[in-house]
Short mmCIF file of C-alpha atoms in Angstrom, two decimals:
data_model
loop_
_atom_site.label_atom_id
_atom_site.label_comp_id
_atom_site.label_asym_id
_atom_site.label_seq_id
_atom_site.Cartn_x
_atom_site.Cartn_y
_atom_site.Cartn_z
CA MET J 738 -22.52 -119.32 -56.20
CA PRO J 739 -22.41 -121.01 -59.46
CA TYR J 740 -24.89 -123.83 -60.40
CA SER J 741 -27.10 -123.05 -57.41
CA ILE J 742 -30.23 -123.85 -59.49
CA VAL J 743 -32.07 -126.95 -60.39
CA PHE J 744 -34.07 -127.09 -63.61
CA LEU J 745 -37.55 -128.54 -63.18
CA SER J 746 -37.07 -131.26 -65.75
CA GLU J 747 -34.36 -132.86 -63.35
CA ILE J 748 -36.81 -132.80 -60.45
CA ILE J 749 -39.46 -134.55 -62.73
CA LYS J 750 -36.83 -137.16 -63.59
CA THR J 751 -35.56 -137.75 -60.12
CA PHE J 752 -38.92 -138.01 -58.46
CA ASP J 753 -40.61 -139.70 -61.52
CA LEU J 754 -43.41 -137.12 -61.57
CA GLU J 755 -46.23 -137.42 -64.00
CA VAL J 756 -46.76 -134.32 -66.18
CA ILE J 757 -50.38 -133.35 -66.34
CA PHE J 758 -49.71 -130.03 -68.13
CA SER J 759 -46.54 -128.79 -69.51
CA PRO J 760 -46.04 -125.35 -71.08
CA GLY J 761 -43.16 -126.88 -73.01
CA ASN J 762 -40.19 -125.34 -71.35
CA LEU J 763 -39.74 -127.61 -68.35
CA ASP J 764 -36.00 -127.83 -68.91
CA GLN J 765 -35.78 -124.02 -68.61
CA ILE J 766 -37.75 -123.46 -65.39
CA ARG J 767 -35.36 -122.79 -62.71
CA ILE J 768 -35.66 -123.74 -59.01
CA SER J 769 -33.46 -121.67 -56.77
CA VAL J 770 -34.94 -122.14 -53.32
CA ALA J 771 -35.07 -125.37 -51.41
CA ASP J 772 -38.39 -124.38 -49.51
CA VAL J 773 -41.52 -126.10 -50.63
CA THR J 774 -44.99 -124.74 -49.72
CA ARG J 775 -48.26 -126.19 -49.08
CA PRO J 776 -50.60 -123.40 -50.11
CA GLY J 777 -53.39 -123.98 -47.66
CA LEU J 778 -53.62 -120.32 -46.37
CA GLN J 779 -53.12 -119.19 -49.98
CA LEU J 780 -56.02 -121.13 -51.19
CA ALA J 781 -57.98 -119.46 -48.30
CA GLY J 782 -56.89 -116.08 -49.53
CA TYR J 783 -53.94 -115.10 -47.43
CA TYR J 784 -50.95 -113.96 -49.46
CA ASP J 785 -48.78 -112.07 -46.90
CA HIS J 786 -45.11 -113.42 -46.75
CA PHE J 787 -45.99 -115.80 -49.75
CA GLY J 788 -42.76 -116.94 -51.44
CA PRO J 789 -43.85 -117.28 -55.06
CA ASP J 790 -40.43 -118.82 -56.22
CA ARG J 791 -41.26 -121.97 -54.17
CA ILE J 792 -42.59 -125.36 -55.51
CA GLN J 793 -46.22 -125.69 -54.28
CA VAL J 794 -47.61 -128.92 -53.30
CA ILE J 795 -51.21 -129.87 -52.87
CA GLY J 796 -51.91 -132.83 -50.49
CA ASN J 797 -55.01 -134.34 -48.90
CA MET J 798 -56.01 -131.35 -46.95
CA GLU J 799 -55.79 -128.77 -49.72
CA HIS J 800 -57.47 -131.06 -52.15
CA ALA J 801 -60.29 -131.54 -49.62
CA PHE J 802 -60.48 -127.90 -49.17
CA LEU J 803 -60.82 -127.19 -52.78
CA GLU J 804 -63.29 -129.97 -53.09
CA LYS J 805 -65.62 -128.10 -50.68
CA LEU J 806 -65.56 -124.91 -52.45
CA SER J 807 -68.17 -124.12 -55.25
CA ALA J 808 -66.71 -124.47 -58.75
CA GLU J 809 -66.72 -120.58 -59.14
CA SER J 810 -64.82 -119.84 -56.03
CA ARG J 811 -62.31 -122.77 -56.73
CA ARG J 812 -61.65 -121.11 -60.00
CA LYS J 813 -61.10 -117.80 -58.32
CA ARG J 814 -58.76 -119.31 -55.61
CA VAL J 815 -56.60 -121.33 -57.79
CA THR J 816 -56.28 -118.70 -60.48
CA ALA J 817 -55.14 -116.39 -57.75
CA LEU J 818 -52.28 -118.87 -56.86
CA PHE J 819 -51.22 -119.53 -60.42
CA GLU J 820 -51.04 -115.68 -61.10
CA LYS J 821 -48.26 -115.53 -58.56
CA LYS J 822 -46.07 -117.10 -61.21
CA ILE J 823 -45.29 -120.12 -59.20
CA PRO J 824 -42.61 -122.41 -60.71
CA CYS J 825 -45.09 -125.45 -60.69
CA LEU J 826 -47.88 -127.12 -58.71
CA ILE J 827 -47.51 -130.79 -57.66
CA LEU J 828 -50.41 -132.86 -56.67
CA THR J 829 -49.67 -135.81 -54.28
CA ARG J 830 -51.28 -139.10 -53.59
CA ASN J 831 -52.44 -139.24 -57.29
CA HIS J 832 -55.24 -136.74 -56.62
CA GLU J 833 -57.27 -135.84 -59.67
CA ALA J 834 -56.71 -132.32 -60.76
CA HIS J 835 -59.82 -130.28 -60.66
CA LYS J 836 -60.91 -128.88 -64.11
CA GLU J 837 -60.36 -125.33 -62.68
CA ILE J 838 -56.79 -126.14 -61.70
CA ILE J 839 -55.91 -127.38 -65.22
CA VAL J 840 -57.54 -124.49 -66.86
CA ALA J 841 -55.76 -122.08 -64.57
CA ALA J 842 -52.46 -123.74 -64.91
CA LYS J 843 -52.80 -123.59 -68.89
CA LYS J 844 -53.65 -119.92 -68.68
CA ALA J 845 -50.77 -118.97 -66.55
CA GLY J 846 -48.34 -121.34 -68.35
CA VAL J 847 -47.40 -123.10 -65.13
CA PRO J 848 -46.54 -126.75 -65.27
CA LEU J 849 -48.95 -129.05 -63.34
CA LEU J 850 -47.39 -132.33 -61.94
CA ARG J 851 -48.55 -135.36 -59.93
CA THR J 852 -46.95 -138.00 -57.82
CA SER J 853 -48.41 -141.10 -56.15
CA GLN J 854 -46.36 -140.49 -53.01
CA ALA J 855 -47.94 -139.21 -49.69
CA THR J 856 -47.38 -135.47 -49.14
CA SER J 857 -45.24 -135.28 -46.03
CA GLU J 858 -42.93 -138.18 -47.40
CA PHE J 859 -42.68 -136.54 -50.78
CA MET J 860 -42.05 -133.04 -49.38
CA SER J 861 -39.28 -134.15 -46.93
CA SER J 862 -37.42 -136.06 -49.86
CA LEU J 863 -37.96 -133.12 -52.13
CA VAL J 864 -36.56 -130.54 -49.69
CA LYS J 865 -33.65 -132.84 -48.85
CA HIS J 866 -32.96 -133.27 -52.63
CA LEU J 867 -33.21 -129.58 -53.24
CA ASN J 868 -30.98 -128.81 -50.18
CA VAL J 869 -28.18 -130.92 -51.64
CA GLU J 870 -28.64 -129.61 -55.22
CA LEU J 871 -28.75 -125.91 -54.14
CA ALA J 872 -26.10 -126.12 -51.47
CA PRO J 873 -23.20 -123.71 -51.67
CA ARG J 874 -20.39 -125.66 -53.32
CA VAL J 875 -16.67 -125.64 -54.04
CA SER J 876 -14.21 -127.88 -55.78
CA MET J 877 -10.99 -128.56 -54.11
CA HIS J 878 -7.91 -130.25 -55.15
CA GLY J 879 -7.65 -133.27 -53.04
CA VAL J 880 -8.63 -136.95 -52.37
CA LEU J 881 -11.73 -138.13 -50.69
CA VAL J 882 -11.73 -141.62 -49.12
CA GLU J 883 -13.83 -143.33 -46.63
CA VAL J 884 -11.94 -145.13 -43.96
CA ASN J 885 -13.86 -147.16 -41.35
CA GLY J 886 -16.91 -145.05 -41.95
CA GLU J 887 -15.15 -141.74 -41.71
CA GLY J 888 -14.81 -139.44 -44.73
CA ILE J 889 -11.31 -138.37 -44.89
CA LEU J 890 -10.38 -135.52 -47.29
CA ILE J 891 -6.72 -135.49 -47.93
CA LEU J 892 -5.34 -132.15 -49.14
CA GLY J 893 -1.74 -131.27 -50.29
CA GLU J 894 0.31 -129.99 -53.08
CA SER J 895 0.54 -131.77 -56.45
CA GLY J 896 2.95 -134.61 -56.23
CA VAL J 897 3.04 -134.96 -52.44
CA GLY J 898 1.52 -138.58 -52.74
CA LYS J 899 -2.24 -138.16 -52.30
CA SER J 900 -3.23 -140.42 -55.03
CA GLU J 901 -0.76 -143.10 -54.05
CA THR J 902 -2.01 -142.92 -50.55
CA ALA J 903 -5.62 -143.31 -51.89
CA LEU J 904 -4.66 -146.25 -53.87
CA GLU J 905 -3.01 -148.11 -50.76
CA ILE J 906 -6.04 -147.22 -48.71
CA VAL J 907 -8.29 -148.82 -51.22
CA LYS J 908 -6.09 -151.77 -51.15
CA ARG J 909 -6.57 -151.96 -47.42
CA GLY J 910 -10.15 -152.55 -47.90
CA HIS J 911 -11.54 -148.83 -47.70
CA ARG J 912 -13.30 -146.83 -50.18
CA LEU J 913 -12.51 -144.16 -52.94
CA ILE J 914 -14.95 -141.30 -53.48
CA ALA J 915 -12.82 -138.86 -55.56
CA ASP J 916 -9.26 -138.45 -56.67
CA ASP J 917 -7.66 -135.21 -57.75
CA GLN J 918 -10.86 -133.18 -57.71
CA VAL J 919 -13.62 -133.17 -55.04
CA GLU J 920 -16.76 -131.29 -55.40
CA ILE J 921 -17.93 -130.13 -51.91
CA ARG J 922 -21.45 -129.14 -50.83
CA ARG J 923 -22.46 -127.64 -47.64
CA VAL J 924 -25.66 -129.50 -47.48
CA SER J 925 -26.52 -128.33 -43.80
CA GLU J 926 -25.07 -125.96 -41.20
CA THR J 927 -23.08 -129.04 -39.97
CA THR J 928 -22.60 -131.31 -42.92
CA LEU J 929 -20.11 -131.07 -45.90
CA LEU J 930 -20.82 -133.65 -48.68
CA GLY J 931 -18.13 -134.57 -51.10
CA ARG J 932 -18.32 -136.33 -54.48
CA ALA J 933 -16.33 -136.72 -57.66
CA PRO J 934 -17.22 -134.71 -60.96
CA ASP J 935 -19.17 -137.13 -63.14
CA ILE J 936 -16.47 -137.32 -65.82
CA ILE J 937 -13.66 -138.51 -63.49
CA ARG J 938 -15.70 -140.74 -61.02
CA HIS J 939 -13.93 -143.73 -59.75
CA LEU J 940 -10.77 -142.72 -61.66
CA ILE J 941 -7.33 -142.28 -60.02
CA GLU J 942 -4.11 -140.95 -61.64
CA ILE J 943 -0.80 -142.56 -60.62
CA ARG J 944 2.18 -140.98 -62.15
CA GLY J 945 4.09 -143.48 -64.18
CA ILE J 946 1.15 -145.82 -64.64
CA GLY J 947 -1.33 -143.44 -65.87
CA ILE J 948 -5.30 -143.46 -65.25
CA LEU J 949 -6.70 -146.43 -63.30
CA ASP J 950 -10.38 -147.16 -62.99
CA VAL J 951 -10.56 -148.30 -59.42
CA LYS J 952 -14.02 -149.68 -59.75
CA GLU J 953 -12.96 -151.93 -62.57
CA LEU J 954 -9.64 -153.06 -60.84
CA PHE J 955 -10.89 -153.57 -57.31
CA GLY J 956 -14.83 -153.96 -57.52
CA VAL J 957 -17.69 -152.03 -56.43
CA SER J 958 -16.80 -152.46 -52.76
CA SER J 959 -13.91 -150.26 -53.22
CA VAL J 960 -15.81 -147.21 -54.36
CA LYS J 961 -18.62 -145.00 -53.01
CA PRO J 962 -20.52 -142.31 -54.89
CA GLN J 963 -20.43 -139.70 -52.18
CA GLU J 964 -19.54 -139.30 -48.43
CA ASN J 965 -19.71 -136.68 -45.67
CA ILE J 966 -16.37 -135.00 -44.93
CA ASP J 967 -15.71 -135.69 -41.27
CA PHE J 968 -11.96 -135.10 -41.05
CA VAL J 969 -9.33 -133.34 -43.24
CA ILE J 970 -5.76 -134.51 -43.45
CA ASN J 971 -3.22 -131.87 -44.88
CA LEU J 972 -0.19 -133.44 -46.30
CA GLU J 973 2.93 -131.33 -46.68
CA LEU J 974 6.52 -131.84 -47.46
CA TRP J 975 8.68 -132.35 -44.31
CA ASP J 976 9.83 -128.76 -43.26
CA GLU J 977 12.87 -129.08 -41.13
CA LYS J 978 12.24 -125.69 -39.62
CA LYS J 979 8.64 -126.35 -38.72
CA THR J 980 7.60 -127.89 -35.40
CA TYR J 981 4.94 -130.64 -35.85
CA ASP J 982 2.29 -131.68 -33.27
CA ARG J 983 3.82 -134.64 -31.36
CA LEU J 984 1.12 -135.23 -28.73
CA GLY J 985 -2.00 -134.75 -30.81
CA ILE J 986 -3.35 -132.42 -28.11
CA VAL J 987 -3.83 -129.40 -30.31
CA ASP J 988 -7.29 -129.30 -31.96
CA GLU J 989 -6.59 -128.07 -35.42
CA THR J 990 -9.44 -127.32 -37.96
CA THR J 991 -9.64 -126.38 -41.60
CA GLU J 992 -12.28 -124.10 -43.00
CA ILE J 993 -14.38 -125.33 -45.90
CA LEU J 994 -17.38 -123.29 -47.04
CA GLY J 995 -17.58 -121.61 -43.58
CA LEU J 996 -17.52 -124.86 -41.65
CA GLN J 997 -14.63 -125.69 -39.28
CA VAL J 998 -13.74 -129.36 -40.04
CA PRO J 999 -11.37 -131.18 -37.57
CA SER J 1000 -8.03 -131.62 -39.19
CA ILE J 1001 -4.30 -132.67 -38.77
CA THR J 1002 -1.26 -131.88 -40.65
CA ILE J 1003 1.02 -134.83 -41.65
CA PRO J 1004 4.65 -134.02 -42.80
CA VAL J 1005 5.71 -136.21 -45.54
CA GLY J 1006 9.26 -137.65 -45.54
CA PRO J 1007 11.01 -140.34 -47.19
CA GLY J 1008 9.91 -143.79 -45.92
CA ARG J 1009 6.85 -142.70 -44.25
CA ASN J 1010 3.84 -145.06 -44.95
CA LEU J 1011 1.23 -142.55 -45.58
CA ALA J 1012 -1.68 -144.97 -46.05
CA ILE J 1013 -1.23 -146.43 -42.56
CA ILE J 1014 -0.82 -142.98 -41.11
CA VAL J 1015 -4.02 -141.72 -42.68
CA GLU J 1016 -5.82 -144.94 -41.46
CA ALA J 1017 -4.49 -144.58 -37.92
CA ALA J 1018 -5.56 -140.84 -38.02
CA ALA J 1019 -8.92 -141.92 -39.06
CA ILE J 1020 -9.42 -144.44 -36.22
CA ASN J 1021 -7.81 -142.12 -33.79
CA TYR J 1022 -10.45 -139.38 -34.82
CA ARG J 1023 -13.09 -141.96 -34.36
CA VAL J 1024 -12.00 -142.79 -31.00
CA LYS J 1025 -11.60 -139.03 -30.02
CA LYS J 1026 -15.13 -138.46 -31.20
CA MET J 1027 -16.26 -141.21 -28.87
CA GLY J 1028 -14.68 -139.44 -25.99
CA TYR J 1029 -11.16 -140.87 -25.59
CA ASN J 1030 -7.99 -138.92 -26.18
CA ALA J 1031 -4.77 -140.71 -25.69
CA ALA J 1032 -2.71 -137.47 -25.57
CA ARG J 1033 -4.94 -136.35 -22.65
CA ASP J 1034 -4.71 -139.67 -21.03
CA LEU J 1035 -1.02 -139.73 -21.13
CA VAL J 1036 -0.91 -136.14 -19.53
CA GLY J 1037 -3.10 -137.50 -16.73
CA ARG J 1038 -0.64 -140.30 -16.25
CA VAL J 1039 2.46 -138.03 -16.22
CA PHE J 1040 0.80 -135.33 -14.02
CA PRO J 1041 -1.76 -137.17 -11.79
CA GLY J 1042 -4.14 -135.07 -9.66
CA PRO J 1043 -6.64 -132.37 -10.70
CA VAL J 1044 -5.52 -130.50 -13.76
CA MET P 964 -1.75 -113.48 -57.69
CA ILE P 965 -2.29 -112.91 -61.31
CA SER P 966 -5.14 -114.10 -63.66
CA LYS P 967 -6.08 -113.86 -67.22
CA THR P 968 -8.99 -115.35 -69.41
CA VAL P 969 -8.38 -117.12 -72.59
CA VAL P 970 -10.36 -118.97 -75.29
CA PHE P 971 -9.00 -122.63 -75.82
CA GLN P 972 -8.48 -123.15 -79.53
CA CYS P 973 -7.97 -126.84 -80.41
CA ASP P 974 -8.90 -129.50 -82.82
CA GLU P 975 -11.14 -132.16 -81.42
CA ALA P 976 -8.55 -134.95 -82.09
CA LEU P 977 -6.06 -133.21 -79.99
CA GLN P 978 -8.10 -132.40 -76.96
CA MET P 979 -6.78 -135.33 -74.74
CA LYS P 980 -3.21 -134.84 -75.77
CA ALA P 981 -3.47 -131.04 -75.41
CA VAL P 982 -4.49 -131.49 -71.67
CA ALA P 983 -1.76 -133.82 -70.92
CA VAL P 984 0.83 -131.29 -72.45
CA LEU P 985 -0.90 -128.47 -70.41
CA ILE P 986 -0.48 -130.41 -67.22
CA GLN P 987 3.40 -131.09 -68.00
CA LYS P 988 3.70 -127.52 -68.77
CA ALA P 989 1.99 -126.33 -65.59
CA SER P 990 3.98 -128.88 -63.63
CA THR P 991 7.33 -127.23 -64.43
CA PHE P 992 6.54 -124.20 -62.47
CA ARG P 993 6.55 -123.71 -58.64
CA SER P 994 3.58 -121.50 -58.48
CA SER P 995 0.26 -122.91 -57.79
CA ILE P 996 -1.84 -122.60 -60.80
CA TYR P 997 -5.50 -123.04 -61.33
CA LEU P 998 -7.98 -123.16 -64.18
CA MET P 999 -11.56 -121.97 -63.94
CA ARG P 1000 -14.33 -122.78 -66.31
CA SER P 1001 -18.12 -122.07 -65.79
CA GLY P 1002 -17.51 -121.67 -62.03
CA ARG P 1003 -15.41 -124.75 -61.45
CA ARG P 1004 -11.88 -124.57 -60.49
CA ALA P 1005 -9.18 -127.16 -60.98
CA ASN P 1006 -5.47 -127.42 -60.16
CA ALA P 1007 -3.68 -127.16 -63.61
CA LYS P 1008 -1.13 -129.75 -62.36
CA SER P 1009 -3.76 -132.24 -61.84
CA LEU P 1010 -4.73 -134.43 -64.86
CA LEU P 1011 -8.06 -135.57 -63.61
CA GLY P 1012 -8.71 -132.12 -62.22
CA VAL P 1013 -8.36 -130.49 -65.58
CA MET P 1014 -10.26 -133.38 -67.37
CA SER P 1015 -13.15 -132.81 -64.99
CA LEU P 1016 -13.52 -129.39 -66.34
CA GLY P 1017 -14.50 -130.82 -69.65
CA ILE P 1018 -12.53 -128.20 -71.66
CA GLU P 1019 -13.37 -128.33 -75.22
CA ASN P 1020 -12.66 -126.31 -78.34
CA GLY P 1021 -13.87 -122.66 -77.71
CA ALA P 1022 -14.15 -123.04 -73.96
CA GLU P 1023 -13.39 -119.86 -72.04
CA ILE P 1024 -10.84 -120.51 -69.34
CA GLU P 1025 -9.49 -118.24 -66.68
CA VAL P 1026 -5.92 -119.02 -65.63
CA THR P 1027 -4.74 -118.11 -62.04
CA ALA P 1028 -1.12 -118.30 -60.98
CA GLU P 1029 0.40 -117.48 -57.58
CA GLY P 1030 4.08 -117.77 -56.49
CA GLU P 1031 7.52 -116.79 -57.26
CA ASP P 1032 7.34 -117.71 -60.96
CA GLN P 1033 3.73 -116.57 -61.52
CA THR P 1034 4.35 -114.36 -64.62
CA GLU P 1035 6.17 -116.92 -66.72
CA ALA P 1036 3.70 -119.62 -65.55
CA LEU P 1037 0.70 -117.39 -66.53
CA ASP P 1038 2.44 -116.32 -69.84
CA THR P 1039 3.42 -120.00 -70.88
CA LEU P 1040 -0.17 -121.51 -70.20
CA ILE P 1041 -2.00 -118.67 -71.87
CA GLN P 1042 0.25 -118.97 -74.89
CA TYR P 1043 -0.29 -122.67 -74.98
CA LEU P 1044 -4.07 -122.56 -74.56
CA GLU P 1045 -4.42 -120.06 -77.41
CA ASN P 1046 -2.44 -122.16 -79.74
CA PRO P 1047 -1.78 -125.73 -78.43
CA LYS P 1048 -0.15 -126.79 -81.68
CA SER P 1049 2.96 -124.78 -81.15
#
């Protein structure tokens, strides 16, 4: 997968880390795994199953453990850890770095960083951040909007009316995340996160008018930086020969990065108000998620009794 | 589906216009056409999509076309990207 690395300098900037020692190449050190290790066992000398490509975090316990050791064994233990070529070592709670740690870091050329945050809190936000940054990703041609709290990805051929739909959805009080190009990441086994590429964030292109800046035109409440993708709407030109779902009883899904996302296909014909259809589909998806299905209810009324 | 890689040759001042013309050219074909640059893919018929690739002079671009007129589509776009002035 492309881009599935994060440079250490970006992490330092995001988490506002203090640099105690830098070998001078922070913007070249690559982090490619989202796991973060507290090297307690390693400092005690156990290195089986050790992942040297992970960020190492020293918290209260590790710090206290090192404190108890004699200067000589402290030197040995931390040198052994740094010799594994770890990407960096981060001290939490503003702990003072022992002299031996600084020496070993310099010797091995490994960055030594520090944060004032508590260990668990820092680690969970770091893992969360890395999971997002390192997630498998894909860019899709479509529009991402948020309608009543649901992230709706609208897909369809060029010229089918995706951007016009998005514009009216925004006018109806909902939010635009991305027009034309949506960058999607699989941040967990159940979650897809969509956002716009930086260059075209908050822009929308309407044929005949040109490029509009939705944030400038409709204000900050009309845009959102990112949103989970809950539901996919495929727009396609009305095909006379094709039969479309009339009841809404079929559960259609669209695959994105290996995940099945609930979806529907809406045929586009002259005179159809797409924005209101998308809005209704979003609300209908919400109500289905909460357990009510109008189509099933209707079937129950037409054919009473046990089904 | 057919594809070909090309190096974009263009004066800085022309970039924005070149992209606009590129999209117009792509839109005349029925095939679905995609541009790839450093692992990112964009629909060649979408202005913002192509803009988001940040195509600049010297950029290596892979063009993919699929559909009934894919050969003409690919040829036209490759030719244009190699020499946008023509």
